[in-house]
Coordinates of C-alpha atoms in Angstrom, one line a residue:
M1 CA 142.8 93.2 96.9
I2 CA 139.0 93.2 96.8
R3 CA 137.6 91.6 93.8
P4 CA 135.1 93.9 91.9
L5 CA 132.2 91.4 92.1
L6 CA 132.5 91.2 95.9
W7 CA 132.5 95.0 96.3
L8 CA 128.7 95.5 96.6
P9 CA 128.1 92.7 99.1
L10 CA 131.1 93.9 101.2
A11 CA 129.8 97.4 101.1
A12 CA 126.4 96.1 102.3
L13 CA 128.0 94.2 105.1
S14 CA 129.8 97.3 106.3
L15 CA 126.4 98.8 107.0
T16 CA 125.6 96.1 109.6
T17 CA 128.0 97.8 112.0
A18 CA 127.2 100.9 114.1
S19 CA 127.7 103.1 111.1
A20 CA 124.4 101.7 109.7
Q21 CA 122.5 103.7 112.2
E22 CA 123.9 106.9 110.7
A23 CA 123.3 105.9 107.1
S24 CA 120.3 107.2 105.2
L25 CA 117.4 104.9 104.6
E26 CA 118.2 105.0 100.9
D27 CA 121.8 104.0 101.5
R28 CA 120.7 101.1 103.8
A29 CA 118.1 100.0 101.2
R30 CA 120.7 99.9 98.4
A31 CA 123.1 98.0 100.6
L32 CA 120.4 95.4 101.5
H33 CA 119.5 95.3 97.8
A34 CA 123.1 94.4 96.9
L35 CA 122.7 91.3 99.1
A36 CA 119.1 90.3 98.9
G37 CA 118.9 91.0 95.1
G38 CA 121.7 88.6 94.5
T39 CA 123.6 88.3 91.2
Y40 CA 120.2 88.6 89.4
C41 CA 120.0 92.3 90.3
E42 CA 123.6 93.2 89.9
P43 CA 124.0 96.1 87.5
F44 CA 126.4 95.8 84.6
E45 CA 128.5 98.5 82.9
G46 CA 126.5 100.3 80.3
G47 CA 123.2 98.6 81.2
Y48 CA 119.9 100.3 81.2
V49 CA 118.9 102.1 84.4
P50 CA 115.6 104.1 84.5
D51 CA 115.3 107.5 86.0
D52 CA 113.0 106.1 88.7
E53 CA 115.3 103.3 89.7
Y54 CA 114.8 104.2 93.4
L55 CA 111.4 105.3 94.8
E56 CA 110.0 105.4 98.3
W57 CA 106.6 106.1 99.8
T58 CA 105.4 106.6 103.4
I59 CA 102.3 104.7 104.4
A60 CA 100.4 105.7 107.5
Y61 CA 97.7 103.4 109.1
K62 CA 96.0 102.7 112.3
P63 CA 95.9 99.1 113.5
S64 CA 92.3 97.9 113.7
W65 CA 93.0 95.4 116.5
D66 CA 93.7 98.2 119.0
A67 CA 91.2 101.2 119.1
E68 CA 93.6 103.1 121.3
A69 CA 96.8 102.5 119.3
A70 CA 98.6 105.4 117.8
E71 CA 98.9 105.7 114.0
E72 CA 101.8 103.8 112.7
E73 CA 104.0 104.5 109.6
V74 CA 106.0 102.3 107.3
T75 CA 108.2 103.2 104.4
L76 CA 107.8 101.3 101.1
I77 CA 110.9 101.2 98.8
R78 CA 111.1 100.1 95.2
L79 CA 114.5 99.4 93.6
F80 CA 115.2 98.6 90.0
C81 CA 116.5 95.1 89.5
G82 CA 116.9 94.6 85.7
A83 CA 115.2 94.9 82.3
G84 CA 114.7 92.8 79.2
A85 CA 113.1 93.5 75.9
Y86 CA 109.6 94.1 77.3
N87 CA 109.8 93.5 81.0
I88 CA 111.3 95.5 83.8
Q89 CA 112.0 93.9 87.2
H90 CA 111.8 95.5 90.6
A91 CA 112.5 94.5 94.2
Y92 CA 110.6 96.0 97.1
Y93 CA 111.7 96.6 100.7
I94 CA 109.8 97.8 103.7
Y95 CA 110.9 99.8 106.8
R96 CA 109.2 99.5 110.1
D97 CA 110.3 101.1 113.3
Y98 CA 110.1 97.8 115.3
E99 CA 111.6 95.6 112.6
G100 CA 113.9 97.8 110.7
L101 CA 114.5 97.3 106.9
T102 CA 113.5 94.0 105.4
P103 CA 112.9 92.6 101.9
L104 CA 109.2 92.4 100.9
A105 CA 108.0 89.0 99.6
F106 CA 104.8 88.7 97.5
A107 CA 102.5 85.7 97.7
T108 CA 102.2 84.2 94.2
P109 CA 100.2 81.3 93.0
S110 CA 102.0 78.3 91.5
I111 CA 100.2 77.0 88.4
D112 CA 100.2 74.0 86.1
T113 CA 99.3 74.6 82.4
R114 CA 98.2 71.8 80.0
Y115 CA 98.1 72.0 76.2
T116 CA 97.0 69.7 73.5
D117 CA 100.6 69.1 72.6
D118 CA 103.9 69.5 74.3
D119 CA 104.6 73.1 73.1
G120 CA 102.4 75.8 74.5
L121 CA 103.3 78.1 71.6
D122 CA 101.5 75.9 69.1
G123 CA 99.1 73.7 71.1
E124 CA 95.6 74.8 72.3
L125 CA 95.4 75.6 76.1
E126 CA 93.4 72.9 77.9
S127 CA 93.6 74.0 81.5
V128 CA 95.3 76.3 84.0
T129 CA 95.4 74.9 87.5
M130 CA 96.6 76.4 90.7
T131 CA 98.8 73.9 92.5
G132 CA 99.9 75.9 95.6
M133 CA 101.5 79.1 96.7
S134 CA 105.0 80.5 96.6
A135 CA 106.6 83.8 97.4
S136 CA 108.5 86.1 95.1
L137 CA 111.1 88.9 95.9
I138 CA 110.9 90.2 92.3
L139 CA 107.9 91.8 90.5
V140 CA 107.7 92.5 86.8
N141 CA 106.5 95.8 85.3
S142 CA 105.2 96.8 88.7
E143 CA 103.7 100.0 89.9
Y144 CA 102.6 101.3 93.4
D145 CA 99.4 103.4 93.6
P146 CA 99.4 105.5 96.8
E147 CA 95.7 106.3 96.5
T148 CA 94.7 102.6 96.7
Q149 CA 97.9 101.5 98.5
T150 CA 98.1 98.7 95.9
I151 CA 101.1 97.2 94.1
T152 CA 100.4 95.8 90.7
S153 CA 102.6 93.6 88.5
A154 CA 102.1 92.6 84.8
S155 CA 104.6 90.2 83.4
K156 CA 104.6 89.5 79.6
W157 CA 105.6 86.0 78.7
R158 CA 106.4 87.2 75.2
G159 CA 106.4 90.5 73.5
I160 CA 103.0 90.7 71.9
G161 CA 101.4 90.2 75.4
D162 CA 99.1 87.3 74.5
A163 CA 100.6 85.2 77.3
S164 CA 101.1 86.8 80.7
S165 CA 100.6 86.8 84.4
S166 CA 99.5 89.7 86.6
G167 CA 98.7 90.3 90.2
S168 CA 97.7 93.0 92.8
W169 CA 98.7 93.2 96.4
T170 CA 97.0 95.7 98.7
F171 CA 98.3 97.1 102.0
K172 CA 96.3 95.9 104.9
E173 CA 97.1 96.0 108.6
G174 CA 100.8 96.7 107.9
E175 CA 101.2 94.0 105.2
F176 CA 100.8 93.7 101.4
V177 CA 98.2 91.0 100.8
L178 CA 97.5 89.2 97.5
M179 CA 94.1 90.3 96.3
R180 CA 93.9 89.2 92.6
Y181 CA 96.0 87.1 90.2
E182 CA 95.4 86.4 86.5
V183 CA 97.1 84.2 84.0
D184 CA 96.9 84.2 80.2
A185 CA 98.7 81.1 79.1
S186 CA 97.0 80.7 75.7
Y187 CA 99.6 82.1 73.3
D188 CA 96.7 82.6 70.9
G189 CA 97.3 86.1 69.7
E190 CA 94.6 87.5 72.0
I191 CA 94.6 89.0 75.5
N192 CA 92.3 86.8 77.4
P193 CA 93.5 86.2 81.0
E194 CA 91.9 83.7 83.4
T195 CA 91.4 84.7 87.0
I196 CA 93.2 82.4 89.4
I197 CA 92.6 84.3 92.7
D198 CA 90.1 87.1 93.4
Y199 CA 89.7 88.5 96.9
S200 CA 89.0 92.0 95.7
Q201 CA 85.3 91.8 96.3
N202 CA 85.6 90.6 99.9

């Protein structure tokens, strides 16, 4: 007997056989999502699922490194991952002819916050320092703008929105590149983010 919790991963593995070539891109994306999303993205009975829980876009571009290269296309896919009181999570996947379907990871700054006491909710913010870079498979409150070919994310750290992090990643040469990242770690009742990274003017 197959245990219910194993059903989605087993269904996903079944698409790694020859039958995967006959499955639609949406079916393959959902199967990959069942694996790559992990238990964090597993739906639960009666849970919230938005109408736009699956979206896809085709992006055409011409590689700049080869003037004679033909135009290439990739397919960007967004899948719902979960929701809380004021945040909705999404995972993204990208399909390329030469690579197939893969999860899309987003470069994200790692930060260190310092307050005048040990509790950021009460203490005054002293500093926000970037300590390195990581990568995230999940974006919060994200949107994709086909006109600018940019994915944005805006994560609220608490409901009133006075503490948050937000970023934007723009499609360049076949990849989504981090362009801007802001953090508001003040918990002061006001929306006053601090820019951590800004390549948008380059």
